Structures are given as C-alpha cells and as structure tokens.
Amino acid sequence: MERTFDEIVRQTRDFVHGAGFDDVVVGLSGGIDSSVVAALAVEALGASHVHGVLMPGPYSTEHSVVDAEQLAANLGIKAPRMPITRAYDAFVHVFADANQGVLTGLAAENTQARCRMVILMALSNAHRWLVLNTGNRSEAYMGYSTLYGDTAGAFAPIGGLLKTQVYMLARVANARAEAAGRVAPIPANVLTKAPSAELAPGQVDEASMGIDYPTLDGILAAHLDRGLDAETLVKAGFDAEQVSYVLGRAEATAFKRALEPPFAVPPALNSKL
C-alpha cells in the first residue's frame, strides 16, 4: 500500500497538471472516501492548491460535519460550509408544483447528490478548480452511485481501489504523517464509523447495498483480478447467493461505470482480501 499511495499521488498530480489546472476541489462528507482523496490531493499538489467544501443536507449528521472540519484542519485546507438544504427544498417544490407528487425514496436521495455536484461544478467554473471524484471500485461495481452526482468529476484518485483498500490507504496516510512529525490527517472516527451517504434517516451503505464490504471485496477481487467466474467462485468457498447477487448487480449497472471518470491505476495489489 505504500507503493500504491505514491503511485496514486503521482497519477493525480500528472492528471491535474496535464489538464492545465493548478488547483482542485473536493466535496468533504466526513466519510472515508472523501477524506482519503483530500489527503492524496494535498500530498500531490500541496495544501494551498486543494479546496474542500462541506455540503450538509437534510439528513447529514453533526458528527460527519465535525469529522470533515477536523480533516480539513489536519490537512491545512479551507473547507467552507455550503449547505444544500435550500437547493434541495427548491426541487421538492418544483416537483409538487408540477403535480408530480412528493419527492421521496431514490429520487429524493439522488437529487441530494446532484445538488452537491452542481455546487462543485459551479466552484470549478468560478475559480478554475478541477473537481476530484471520490468514488471507489467496490461501489462502482455495485452501481452504488448517483449518475450525474457521485459519478461526476474529472478524475478519481481512488477509483481503482476496493473499499477495504481505501481503509488501508487511509492508515498509510496517517502513519506517514505521524512519522514525519505531522498530525495524522484522517480522524479516528472516520476510520471506525459505519460508512453512510446520509441521504435518508439512519441510512448505512452496507445495508443499502445488501452486502458487507469485506465479503463484497473478496468476491470482486477474485472475479475481477483473478478471473474467477461464478462457478469457480462458489467452489472457492464464496456463498452462491452472494456471488449471483454481486455479479448480477455488476452486469446490470455497467452502463453507470461507462460514465465514471478516469481513475488512478494502482500497482498490482494482493487480491486475497
């Protein structure tokens, strides 16, 4: 993972500069993915060239806002709050005024994600900051992302990493900082709390996807990196129902992955997660 860290930093720097940008903007949710992307960006470009933004919505928890602000302070980057609640409420009223009913369920959740991306793209246009995507490989293969919301952005530093590998990289970032006499950038709470997009009350990512990350990543690593098909995965000890579910979701949501931004390609990693 040390080599992976260095390689992603290099590729991020090369992409940003190759696209003619000096600065980047990252939406900070207080979660592991955006925290790691921000840490990688600071390593690649320097804190003065990385801009965070907090975009709490109607279901954002205060602890996530606190975690995001702590991360920004640890990294030495600015991260103003730009809440999406009023923008989201406007869409709710537009829906109602057109007699389209109440904006609920998946439509409500995805609208929140798209409100955030509108803000990020506006900041990009206003200040010439390139938007870094914060998606990872596990969620991309499950289709667990919002088209024109989570999938937007010019480059995805951790797009080639499984979720469990993102956690590994977070620990590398913290260990490196501490070894250099700096504050570990990623707060301890970010490493231990259950991942959540916070798009609905009490929402938790693993429950929304229907599978836990270690199991999902084990199946994906064996299938994508070692080439095991469904039958071989089951023979290798994976649960047949879970294999069918994961591979089915991956096939059904391939159209979403076609709209994901380019991502850093990590060096060969151990697939036996």
PDB file of C-alpha atoms in Angstrom:
ATOM      1  CA  MET A   1       0.000   0.000   0.000  1.00  0.00           C
ATOM      2  CA  GLU A   2       2.994   2.332   0.410  1.00  0.00           C
ATOM      3  CA  ARG A   3       3.736   1.940  -3.297  1.00  0.00           C
ATOM      4  CA  THR A   4       0.053   2.340  -4.104  1.00  0.00           C
ATOM      5  CA  PHE A   5      -0.050   5.609  -2.169  1.00  0.00           C
ATOM      6  CA  ASP A   6       2.933   7.010  -4.070  1.00  0.00           C
ATOM      7  CA  GLU A   7       1.594   5.893  -7.435  1.00  0.00           C
ATOM      8  CA  ILE A   8      -1.850   7.412  -6.901  1.00  0.00           C
ATOM      9  CA  VAL A   9      -0.259  10.672  -5.760  1.00  0.00           C
ATOM     10  CA  ARG A  10       1.883  10.753  -8.910  1.00  0.00           C
ATOM     11  CA  GLN A  11      -1.004   9.987 -11.250  1.00  0.00           C
ATOM     12  CA  THR A  12      -3.232  12.575  -9.581  1.00  0.00           C
ATOM     13  CA  ARG A  13      -0.574  15.265  -9.931  1.00  0.00           C
ATOM     14  CA  ASP A  14       0.101  14.331 -13.559  1.00  0.00           C
ATOM     15  CA  PHE A  15      -3.604  14.370 -14.463  1.00  0.00           C
ATOM     16  CA  VAL A  16      -4.324  17.716 -12.822  1.00  0.00           C
ATOM     17  CA  HIS A  17      -1.325  19.449 -14.339  1.00  0.00           C
ATOM     18  CA  GLY A  18      -1.802  17.705 -17.681  1.00  0.00           C
ATOM     19  CA  ALA A  19      -5.333  19.088 -17.833  1.00  0.00           C
ATOM     20  CA  GLY A  20      -3.953  22.579 -17.317  1.00  0.00           C
ATOM     21  CA  PHE A  21      -5.091  23.038 -13.708  1.00  0.00           C
ATOM     22  CA  ASP A  22      -3.181  24.028 -10.589  1.00  0.00           C
ATOM     23  CA  ASP A  23      -5.966  23.601  -8.021  1.00  0.00           C
ATOM     24  CA  VAL A  24      -8.605  21.005  -7.193  1.00  0.00           C
ATOM     25  CA  VAL A  25     -11.844  20.953  -5.205  1.00  0.00           C
ATOM     26  CA  VAL A  26     -13.106  18.021  -3.136  1.00  0.00           C
ATOM     27  CA  GLY A  27     -16.517  17.610  -1.553  1.00  0.00           C
ATOM     28  CA  LEU A  28     -15.896  16.591   2.067  1.00  0.00           C
ATOM     29  CA  SER A  29     -18.614  14.436   3.617  1.00  0.00           C
ATOM     30  CA  GLY A  30     -16.792  13.289   6.730  1.00  0.00           C
ATOM     31  CA  GLY A  31     -16.550   9.803   5.215  1.00  0.00           C
ATOM     32  CA  ILE A  32     -13.550   7.653   4.414  1.00  0.00           C
ATOM     33  CA  ASP A  33     -13.538   8.129   0.634  1.00  0.00           C
ATOM     34  CA  SER A  34     -13.506  11.925   0.518  1.00  0.00           C
ATOM     35  CA  SER A  35     -11.063  12.011   3.433  1.00  0.00           C
ATOM     36  CA  VAL A  36      -8.550   9.813   1.615  1.00  0.00           C
ATOM     37  CA  VAL A  37      -8.971  11.722  -1.658  1.00  0.00           C
ATOM     38  CA  ALA A  38      -8.308  15.019   0.134  1.00  0.00           C
ATOM     39  CA  ALA A  39      -5.205  13.588   1.812  1.00  0.00           C
ATOM     40  CA  LEU A  40      -3.894  12.274  -1.515  1.00  0.00           C
ATOM     41  CA  ALA A  41      -4.589  15.620  -3.193  1.00  0.00           C
ATOM     42  CA  VAL A  42      -2.659  17.537  -0.549  1.00  0.00           C
ATOM     43  CA  GLU A  43       0.248  15.145  -0.949  1.00  0.00           C
ATOM     44  CA  ALA A  44       0.129  15.583  -4.724  1.00  0.00           C
ATOM     45  CA  LEU A  45      -0.418  19.333  -5.021  1.00  0.00           C
ATOM     46  CA  GLY A  46       0.169  20.969  -1.649  1.00  0.00           C
ATOM     47  CA  ALA A  47      -2.447  22.243   0.791  1.00  0.00           C
ATOM     48  CA  SER A  48      -2.716  25.676  -0.826  1.00  0.00           C
ATOM     49  CA  HIS A  49      -3.918  24.066  -4.068  1.00  0.00           C
ATOM     50  CA  VAL A  50      -6.603  21.857  -2.503  1.00  0.00           C
ATOM     51  CA  HIS A  51     -10.030  23.301  -1.677  1.00  0.00           C
ATOM     52  CA  GLY A  52     -12.585  21.424   0.374  1.00  0.00           C
ATOM     53  CA  VAL A  53     -16.275  22.174   0.652  1.00  0.00           C
ATOM     54  CA  LEU A  54     -18.820  20.815   3.129  1.00  0.00           C
ATOM     55  CA  MET A  55     -22.316  20.417   1.704  1.00  0.00           C
ATOM     56  CA  PRO A  56     -24.538  19.145   4.528  1.00  0.00           C
ATOM     57  CA  GLY A  57     -28.075  18.215   3.584  1.00  0.00           C
ATOM     58  CA  PRO A  58     -31.332  17.458   5.380  1.00  0.00           C
ATOM     59  CA  TYR A  59     -30.049  14.146   6.783  1.00  0.00           C
ATOM     60  CA  SER A  60     -26.412  14.971   7.435  1.00  0.00           C
ATOM     61  CA  THR A  61     -25.279  14.223  10.972  1.00  0.00           C
ATOM     62  CA  GLU A  62     -23.378  16.746  13.032  1.00  0.00           C
ATOM     63  CA  HIS A  63     -20.612  14.238  13.718  1.00  0.00           C
ATOM     64  CA  SER A  64     -19.936  13.933   9.982  1.00  0.00           C
ATOM     65  CA  VAL A  65     -19.652  17.699   9.663  1.00  0.00           C
ATOM     66  CA  VAL A  66     -17.286  17.752  12.638  1.00  0.00           C
ATOM     67  CA  ASP A  67     -15.208  14.926  11.136  1.00  0.00           C
ATOM     68  CA  ALA A  68     -14.936  16.768   7.813  1.00  0.00           C
ATOM     69  CA  GLU A  69     -13.914  20.012   9.507  1.00  0.00           C
ATOM     70  CA  GLN A  70     -11.333  18.164  11.596  1.00  0.00           C
ATOM     71  CA  LEU A  71      -9.904  16.551   8.465  1.00  0.00           C
ATOM     72  CA  ALA A  72      -9.631  19.940   6.759  1.00  0.00           C
ATOM     73  CA  ALA A  73      -7.908  21.417   9.815  1.00  0.00           C
ATOM     74  CA  ASN A  74      -5.479  18.487   9.980  1.00  0.00           C
ATOM     75  CA  LEU A  75      -4.613  18.910   6.290  1.00  0.00           C
ATOM     76  CA  GLY A  76      -4.414  22.693   6.488  1.00  0.00           C
ATOM     77  CA  ILE A  77      -7.026  23.305   3.785  1.00  0.00           C
ATOM     78  CA  LYS A  78     -10.003  25.638   3.734  1.00  0.00           C
ATOM     79  CA  ALA A  79     -13.434  23.963   3.709  1.00  0.00           C
ATOM     80  CA  PRO A  80     -16.410  26.335   3.923  1.00  0.00           C
ATOM     81  CA  ARG A  81     -19.926  25.078   4.552  1.00  0.00           C
ATOM     82  CA  MET A  82     -22.307  25.371   1.607  1.00  0.00           C
ATOM     83  CA  PRO A  83     -25.493  23.546   2.723  1.00  0.00           C
ATOM     84  CA  ILE A  84     -27.700  22.040   0.030  1.00  0.00           C
ATOM     85  CA  THR A  85     -30.926  22.082   2.063  1.00  0.00           C
ATOM     86  CA  ARG A  86     -32.432  25.160   0.391  1.00  0.00           C
ATOM     87  CA  ALA A  87     -31.472  23.918  -3.086  1.00  0.00           C
ATOM     88  CA  TYR A  88     -32.965  20.502  -2.353  1.00  0.00           C
ATOM     89  CA  ASP A  89     -36.144  22.088  -0.962  1.00  0.00           C
ATOM     90  CA  ALA A  90     -36.474  24.032  -4.219  1.00  0.00           C
ATOM     91  CA  PHE A  91     -36.547  20.773  -6.166  1.00  0.00           C
ATOM     92  CA  VAL A  92     -39.166  19.403  -3.762  1.00  0.00           C
ATOM     93  CA  HIS A  93     -41.371  22.412  -4.508  1.00  0.00           C
ATOM     94  CA  VAL A  94     -40.777  22.155  -8.269  1.00  0.00           C
ATOM     95  CA  PHE A  95     -41.942  18.532  -8.133  1.00  0.00           C
ATOM     96  CA  ALA A  96     -45.038  19.429  -6.146  1.00  0.00           C
ATOM     97  CA  ASP A  97     -45.893  22.493  -8.230  1.00  0.00           C
ATOM     98  CA  ALA A  98     -45.885  20.351 -11.378  1.00  0.00           C
ATOM     99  CA  ASN A  99     -48.273  17.848  -9.736  1.00  0.00           C
ATOM    100  CA  GLN A 100     -45.605  15.139  -9.769  1.00  0.00           C
ATOM    101  CA  GLY A 101     -46.240  14.159  -6.181  1.00  0.00           C
ATOM    102  CA  VAL A 102     -43.806  14.120  -3.284  1.00  0.00           C
ATOM    103  CA  LEU A 103     -40.099  13.758  -3.964  1.00  0.00           C
ATOM    104  CA  THR A 104     -39.282  10.619  -1.963  1.00  0.00           C
ATOM    105  CA  GLY A 105     -37.205   7.450  -1.995  1.00  0.00           C
ATOM    106  CA  LEU A 106     -34.455   7.040  -4.550  1.00  0.00           C
ATOM    107  CA  ALA A 107     -35.467  10.222  -6.397  1.00  0.00           C
ATOM    108  CA  ALA A 108     -35.039  12.257  -3.209  1.00  0.00           C
ATOM    109  CA  GLU A 109     -31.696  10.633  -2.379  1.00  0.00           C
ATOM    110  CA  ASN A 110     -30.239  11.122  -5.840  1.00  0.00           C
ATOM    111  CA  THR A 111     -31.448  14.718  -6.013  1.00  0.00           C
ATOM    112  CA  GLN A 112     -29.375  15.493  -2.923  1.00  0.00           C
ATOM    113  CA  ALA A 113     -26.259  14.035  -4.557  1.00  0.00           C
ATOM    114  CA  ARG A 114     -26.907  16.046  -7.717  1.00  0.00           C
ATOM    115  CA  CYS A 115     -27.353  19.266  -5.717  1.00  0.00           C
ATOM    116  CA  ARG A 116     -23.882  18.706  -4.292  1.00  0.00           C
ATOM    117  CA  MET A 117     -22.341  18.153  -7.688  1.00  0.00           C
ATOM    118  CA  VAL A 118     -23.937  21.355  -9.030  1.00  0.00           C
ATOM    119  CA  ILE A 119     -22.131  23.250  -6.276  1.00  0.00           C
ATOM    120  CA  LEU A 120     -18.817  21.524  -7.006  1.00  0.00           C
ATOM    121  CA  MET A 121     -19.058  22.222 -10.730  1.00  0.00           C
ATOM    122  CA  ALA A 122     -20.009  25.848 -10.082  1.00  0.00           C
ATOM    123  CA  LEU A 123     -16.940  26.241  -7.866  1.00  0.00           C
ATOM    124  CA  SER A 124     -14.865  24.636 -10.603  1.00  0.00           C
ATOM    125  CA  ASN A 125     -16.149  27.089 -13.189  1.00  0.00           C
ATOM    126  CA  ALA A 126     -15.908  30.117 -10.899  1.00  0.00           C
ATOM    127  CA  HIS A 127     -12.367  29.503  -9.636  1.00  0.00           C
ATOM    128  CA  ARG A 128     -10.851  27.137 -12.197  1.00  0.00           C
ATOM    129  CA  TRP A 129     -10.567  24.265  -9.746  1.00  0.00           C
ATOM    130  CA  LEU A 130     -10.664  20.757 -11.178  1.00  0.00           C
ATOM    131  CA  VAL A 131     -13.227  18.529  -9.419  1.00  0.00           C
ATOM    132  CA  LEU A 132     -11.831  15.320  -7.948  1.00  0.00           C
ATOM    133  CA  ASN A 133     -14.263  12.413  -7.851  1.00  0.00           C
ATOM    134  CA  THR A 134     -14.349  10.431  -4.584  1.00  0.00           C
ATOM    135  CA  GLY A 135     -15.801   7.122  -5.828  1.00  0.00           C
ATOM    136  CA  ASN A 136     -14.227   3.714  -5.246  1.00  0.00           C
ATOM    137  CA  ARG A 137     -14.183   0.452  -7.200  1.00  0.00           C
ATOM    138  CA  SER A 138     -16.461  -1.537  -4.884  1.00  0.00           C
ATOM    139  CA  GLU A 139     -19.385   0.866  -5.115  1.00  0.00           C
ATOM    140  CA  ALA A 140     -18.864   1.406  -8.836  1.00  0.00           C
ATOM    141  CA  TYR A 141     -19.294  -2.318  -9.494  1.00  0.00           C
ATOM    142  CA  MET A 142     -22.434  -2.428  -7.384  1.00  0.00           C
ATOM    143  CA  GLY A 143     -23.896   0.586  -9.159  1.00  0.00           C
ATOM    144  CA  TYR A 144     -23.984   2.281  -5.776  1.00  0.00           C
ATOM    145  CA  SER A 145     -23.542   5.800  -7.088  1.00  0.00           C
ATOM    146  CA  THR A 146     -25.709   8.578  -8.480  1.00  0.00           C
ATOM    147  CA  LEU A 147     -25.492   9.301 -12.194  1.00  0.00           C
ATOM    148  CA  TYR A 148     -24.541  12.964 -12.726  1.00  0.00           C
ATOM    149  CA  GLY A 149     -23.950  13.194  -8.986  1.00  0.00           C
ATOM    150  CA  ASP A 150     -21.404  10.809  -7.495  1.00  0.00           C
ATOM    151  CA  THR A 151     -20.150   9.880 -10.971  1.00  0.00           C
ATOM    152  CA  ALA A 152     -19.226  13.448 -11.917  1.00  0.00           C
ATOM    153  CA  GLY A 153     -15.753  14.901 -11.618  1.00  0.00           C
ATOM    154  CA  ALA A 154     -12.689  14.939 -13.836  1.00  0.00           C
ATOM    155  CA  PHE A 155     -10.509  12.331 -12.104  1.00  0.00           C
ATOM    156  CA  ALA A 156     -10.994   9.681  -9.416  1.00  0.00           C
ATOM    157  CA  PRO A 157      -7.840   9.094  -7.349  1.00  0.00           C
ATOM    158  CA  ILE A 158      -9.307   6.043  -5.547  1.00  0.00           C
ATOM    159  CA  GLY A 159     -11.500   4.799  -8.398  1.00  0.00           C
ATOM    160  CA  GLY A 160      -9.256   1.769  -8.845  1.00  0.00           C
ATOM    161  CA  LEU A 161      -9.369   0.737  -5.170  1.00  0.00           C
ATOM    162  CA  LEU A 162     -11.809  -1.540  -3.408  1.00  0.00           C
ATOM    163  CA  LYS A 163     -13.405  -0.098  -0.268  1.00  0.00           C
ATOM    164  CA  THR A 164     -11.298  -2.193   2.091  1.00  0.00           C
ATOM    165  CA  GLN A 165      -8.182  -0.969   0.271  1.00  0.00           C
ATOM    166  CA  VAL A 166      -9.325   2.636   0.783  1.00  0.00           C
ATOM    167  CA  TYR A 167      -9.215   1.997   4.529  1.00  0.00           C
ATOM    168  CA  MET A 168      -5.710   0.541   4.163  1.00  0.00           C
ATOM    169  CA  LEU A 169      -4.595   3.633   2.278  1.00  0.00           C
ATOM    170  CA  ALA A 170      -6.081   5.858   4.985  1.00  0.00           C
ATOM    171  CA  ARG A 171      -3.903   4.172   7.573  1.00  0.00           C
ATOM    172  CA  VAL A 172      -0.866   4.637   5.329  1.00  0.00           C
ATOM    173  CA  ALA A 173      -1.650   8.359   5.068  1.00  0.00           C
ATOM    174  CA  ASN A 174      -1.917   8.670   8.841  1.00  0.00           C
ATOM    175  CA  ALA A 175       1.232   6.636   9.512  1.00  0.00           C
ATOM    176  CA  ARG A 176       3.256   8.696   7.048  1.00  0.00           C
ATOM    177  CA  ALA A 177       2.128  11.962   8.583  1.00  0.00           C
ATOM    178  CA  GLU A 178       2.944  10.806  12.092  1.00  0.00           C
ATOM    179  CA  ALA A 179       6.359   9.513  11.001  1.00  0.00           C
ATOM    180  CA  ALA A 180       7.085  12.964   9.578  1.00  0.00           C
ATOM    181  CA  GLY A 181       6.046  14.642  12.824  1.00  0.00           C
ATOM    182  CA  ARG A 182       2.724  15.904  11.469  1.00  0.00           C
ATOM    183  CA  VAL A 183      -0.822  15.394  12.694  1.00  0.00           C
ATOM    184  CA  ALA A 184      -2.475  12.298  11.247  1.00  0.00           C
ATOM    185  CA  PRO A 185      -4.912  13.789   8.709  1.00  0.00           C
ATOM    186  CA  ILE A 186      -7.784  11.320   8.898  1.00  0.00           C
ATOM    187  CA  PRO A 187      -9.727  11.458  12.187  1.00  0.00           C
ATOM    188  CA  ALA A 188     -10.067   8.212  14.117  1.00  0.00           C
ATOM    189  CA  ASN A 189     -13.860   8.395  13.938  1.00  0.00           C
ATOM    190  CA  VAL A 190     -13.738   8.324  10.137  1.00  0.00           C
ATOM    191  CA  LEU A 191     -11.870   5.026  10.312  1.00  0.00           C
ATOM    192  CA  THR A 192     -14.299   3.364  12.710  1.00  0.00           C
ATOM    193  CA  LYS A 193     -17.816   4.601  11.942  1.00  0.00           C
ATOM    194  CA  ALA A 194     -20.152   2.747   9.592  1.00  0.00           C
ATOM    195  CA  PRO A 195     -19.990   4.241   6.070  1.00  0.00           C
ATOM    196  CA  SER A 196     -23.127   6.169   5.133  1.00  0.00           C
ATOM    197  CA  ALA A 197     -24.099   8.516   2.326  1.00  0.00           C
ATOM    198  CA  GLU A 198     -26.559  10.094   4.806  1.00  0.00           C
ATOM    199  CA  LEU A 199     -29.246  10.529   2.182  1.00  0.00           C
ATOM    200  CA  ALA A 200     -32.033   9.200   4.400  1.00  0.00           C
ATOM    201  CA  PRO A 201     -32.598   8.840   8.162  1.00  0.00           C
ATOM    202  CA  GLY A 202     -30.384   6.095   9.614  1.00  0.00           C
ATOM    203  CA  GLN A 203     -29.088   5.048   6.195  1.00  0.00           C
ATOM    204  CA  VAL A 204     -25.998   2.777   6.189  1.00  0.00           C
ATOM    205  CA  ASP A 205     -24.156   1.894   2.977  1.00  0.00           C
ATOM    206  CA  GLU A 206     -23.717  -1.836   3.590  1.00  0.00           C
ATOM    207  CA  ALA A 207     -27.427  -2.238   4.328  1.00  0.00           C
ATOM    208  CA  SER A 208     -28.313  -0.214   1.229  1.00  0.00           C
ATOM    209  CA  MET A 209     -26.104  -2.411  -0.949  1.00  0.00           C
ATOM    210  CA  GLY A 210     -27.268  -5.639   0.667  1.00  0.00           C
ATOM    211  CA  ILE A 211     -23.773  -6.950   1.410  1.00  0.00           C
ATOM    212  CA  ASP A 212     -20.870  -6.058   3.695  1.00  0.00           C
ATOM    213  CA  TYR A 213     -17.687  -4.598   2.233  1.00  0.00           C
ATOM    214  CA  PRO A 214     -15.234  -7.398   3.193  1.00  0.00           C
ATOM    215  CA  THR A 215     -17.450 -10.030   1.544  1.00  0.00           C
ATOM    216  CA  LEU A 216     -18.120  -7.832  -1.480  1.00  0.00           C
ATOM    217  CA  ASP A 217     -14.450  -7.014  -1.942  1.00  0.00           C
ATOM    218  CA  GLY A 218     -13.444 -10.644  -1.618  1.00  0.00           C
ATOM    219  CA  ILE A 219     -15.810 -11.591  -4.433  1.00  0.00           C
ATOM    220  CA  LEU A 220     -14.824  -8.635  -6.614  1.00  0.00           C
ATOM    221  CA  ALA A 221     -11.095  -9.171  -6.151  1.00  0.00           C
ATOM    222  CA  ALA A 222     -11.375 -12.857  -7.038  1.00  0.00           C
ATOM    223  CA  HIS A 223     -13.625 -12.167 -10.008  1.00  0.00           C
ATOM    224  CA  LEU A 224     -12.022  -9.039 -11.459  1.00  0.00           C
ATOM    225  CA  ASP A 225      -8.348  -9.548 -10.622  1.00  0.00           C
ATOM    226  CA  ARG A 226      -8.028 -13.323 -10.576  1.00  0.00           C
ATOM    227  CA  GLY A 227     -10.568 -14.050 -13.295  1.00  0.00           C
ATOM    228  CA  LEU A 228     -12.759 -16.482 -11.343  1.00  0.00           C
ATOM    229  CA  ASP A 229     -16.205 -16.996 -12.848  1.00  0.00           C
ATOM    230  CA  ALA A 230     -19.349 -17.621 -10.805  1.00  0.00           C
ATOM    231  CA  GLU A 231     -18.932 -21.395 -10.657  1.00  0.00           C
ATOM    232  CA  THR A 232     -15.282 -21.154  -9.632  1.00  0.00           C
ATOM    233  CA  LEU A 233     -16.062 -18.524  -7.017  1.00  0.00           C
ATOM    234  CA  VAL A 234     -18.539 -20.865  -5.353  1.00  0.00           C
ATOM    235  CA  LYS A 235     -16.038 -23.734  -5.497  1.00  0.00           C
ATOM    236  CA  ALA A 236     -13.521 -21.407  -3.852  1.00  0.00           C
ATOM    237  CA  GLY A 237     -15.868 -21.043  -0.880  1.00  0.00           C
ATOM    238  CA  PHE A 238     -17.949 -17.959  -1.633  1.00  0.00           C
ATOM    239  CA  ASP A 239     -21.680 -18.135  -0.969  1.00  0.00           C
ATOM    240  CA  ALA A 240     -23.567 -18.926  -4.184  1.00  0.00           C
ATOM    241  CA  GLU A 241     -26.384 -16.480  -3.490  1.00  0.00           C
ATOM    242  CA  GLN A 242     -23.983 -13.639  -2.735  1.00  0.00           C
ATOM    243  CA  VAL A 243     -21.921 -14.396  -5.841  1.00  0.00           C
ATOM    244  CA  SER A 244     -25.032 -14.322  -8.003  1.00  0.00           C
ATOM    245  CA  TYR A 245     -26.154 -11.071  -6.419  1.00  0.00           C
ATOM    246  CA  VAL A 246     -22.815  -9.265  -6.832  1.00  0.00           C
ATOM    247  CA  LEU A 247     -22.144 -10.406 -10.388  1.00  0.00           C
ATOM    248  CA  GLY A 248     -25.729  -9.662 -11.361  1.00  0.00           C
ATOM    249  CA  ARG A 249     -25.524  -6.134  -9.981  1.00  0.00           C
ATOM    250  CA  ALA A 250     -22.175  -5.588 -11.686  1.00  0.00           C
ATOM    251  CA  GLU A 251     -23.591  -6.605 -15.057  1.00  0.00           C
ATOM    252  CA  ALA A 252     -26.824  -4.648 -14.670  1.00  0.00           C
ATOM    253  CA  THR A 253     -25.070  -1.400 -13.726  1.00  0.00           C
ATOM    254  CA  ALA A 254     -22.290  -1.496 -16.327  1.00  0.00           C
ATOM    255  CA  PHE A 255     -23.931   1.494 -18.031  1.00  0.00           C
ATOM    256  CA  LYS A 256     -23.171   3.576 -14.941  1.00  0.00           C
ATOM    257  CA  ARG A 257     -19.493   2.635 -14.935  1.00  0.00           C
ATOM    258  CA  ALA A 258     -19.265   3.819 -18.540  1.00  0.00           C
ATOM    259  CA  LEU A 259     -19.918   7.330 -17.192  1.00  0.00           C
ATOM    260  CA  GLU A 260     -17.364   7.187 -14.373  1.00  0.00           C
ATOM    261  CA  PRO A 261     -14.343   9.496 -14.745  1.00  0.00           C
ATOM    262  CA  PRO A 262     -10.835   8.171 -15.415  1.00  0.00           C
ATOM    263  CA  PHE A 263      -9.110   6.937 -12.278  1.00  0.00           C
ATOM    264  CA  ALA A 264      -5.653   6.264 -10.916  1.00  0.00           C
ATOM    265  CA  VAL A 265      -4.469   2.761 -11.767  1.00  0.00           C
ATOM    266  CA  PRO A 266      -2.809   1.264  -8.683  1.00  0.00           C
ATOM    267  CA  PRO A 267       0.100  -1.137  -8.945  1.00  0.00           C
ATOM    268  CA  ALA A 268      -0.736  -4.830  -8.521  1.00  0.00           C
ATOM    269  CA  LEU A 269      -2.376  -5.413  -5.144  1.00  0.00           C
ATOM    270  CA  ASN A 270      -2.934  -8.616  -3.217  1.00  0.00           C
ATOM    271  CA  SER A 271      -6.370  -9.783  -4.346  1.00  0.00           C
ATOM    272  CA  LYS A 272      -6.869 -12.154  -1.406  1.00  0.00           C
ATOM    273  CA  LEU A 273      -8.774  -9.686   0.778  1.00  0.00           C
TER     274      LEU A 273
END
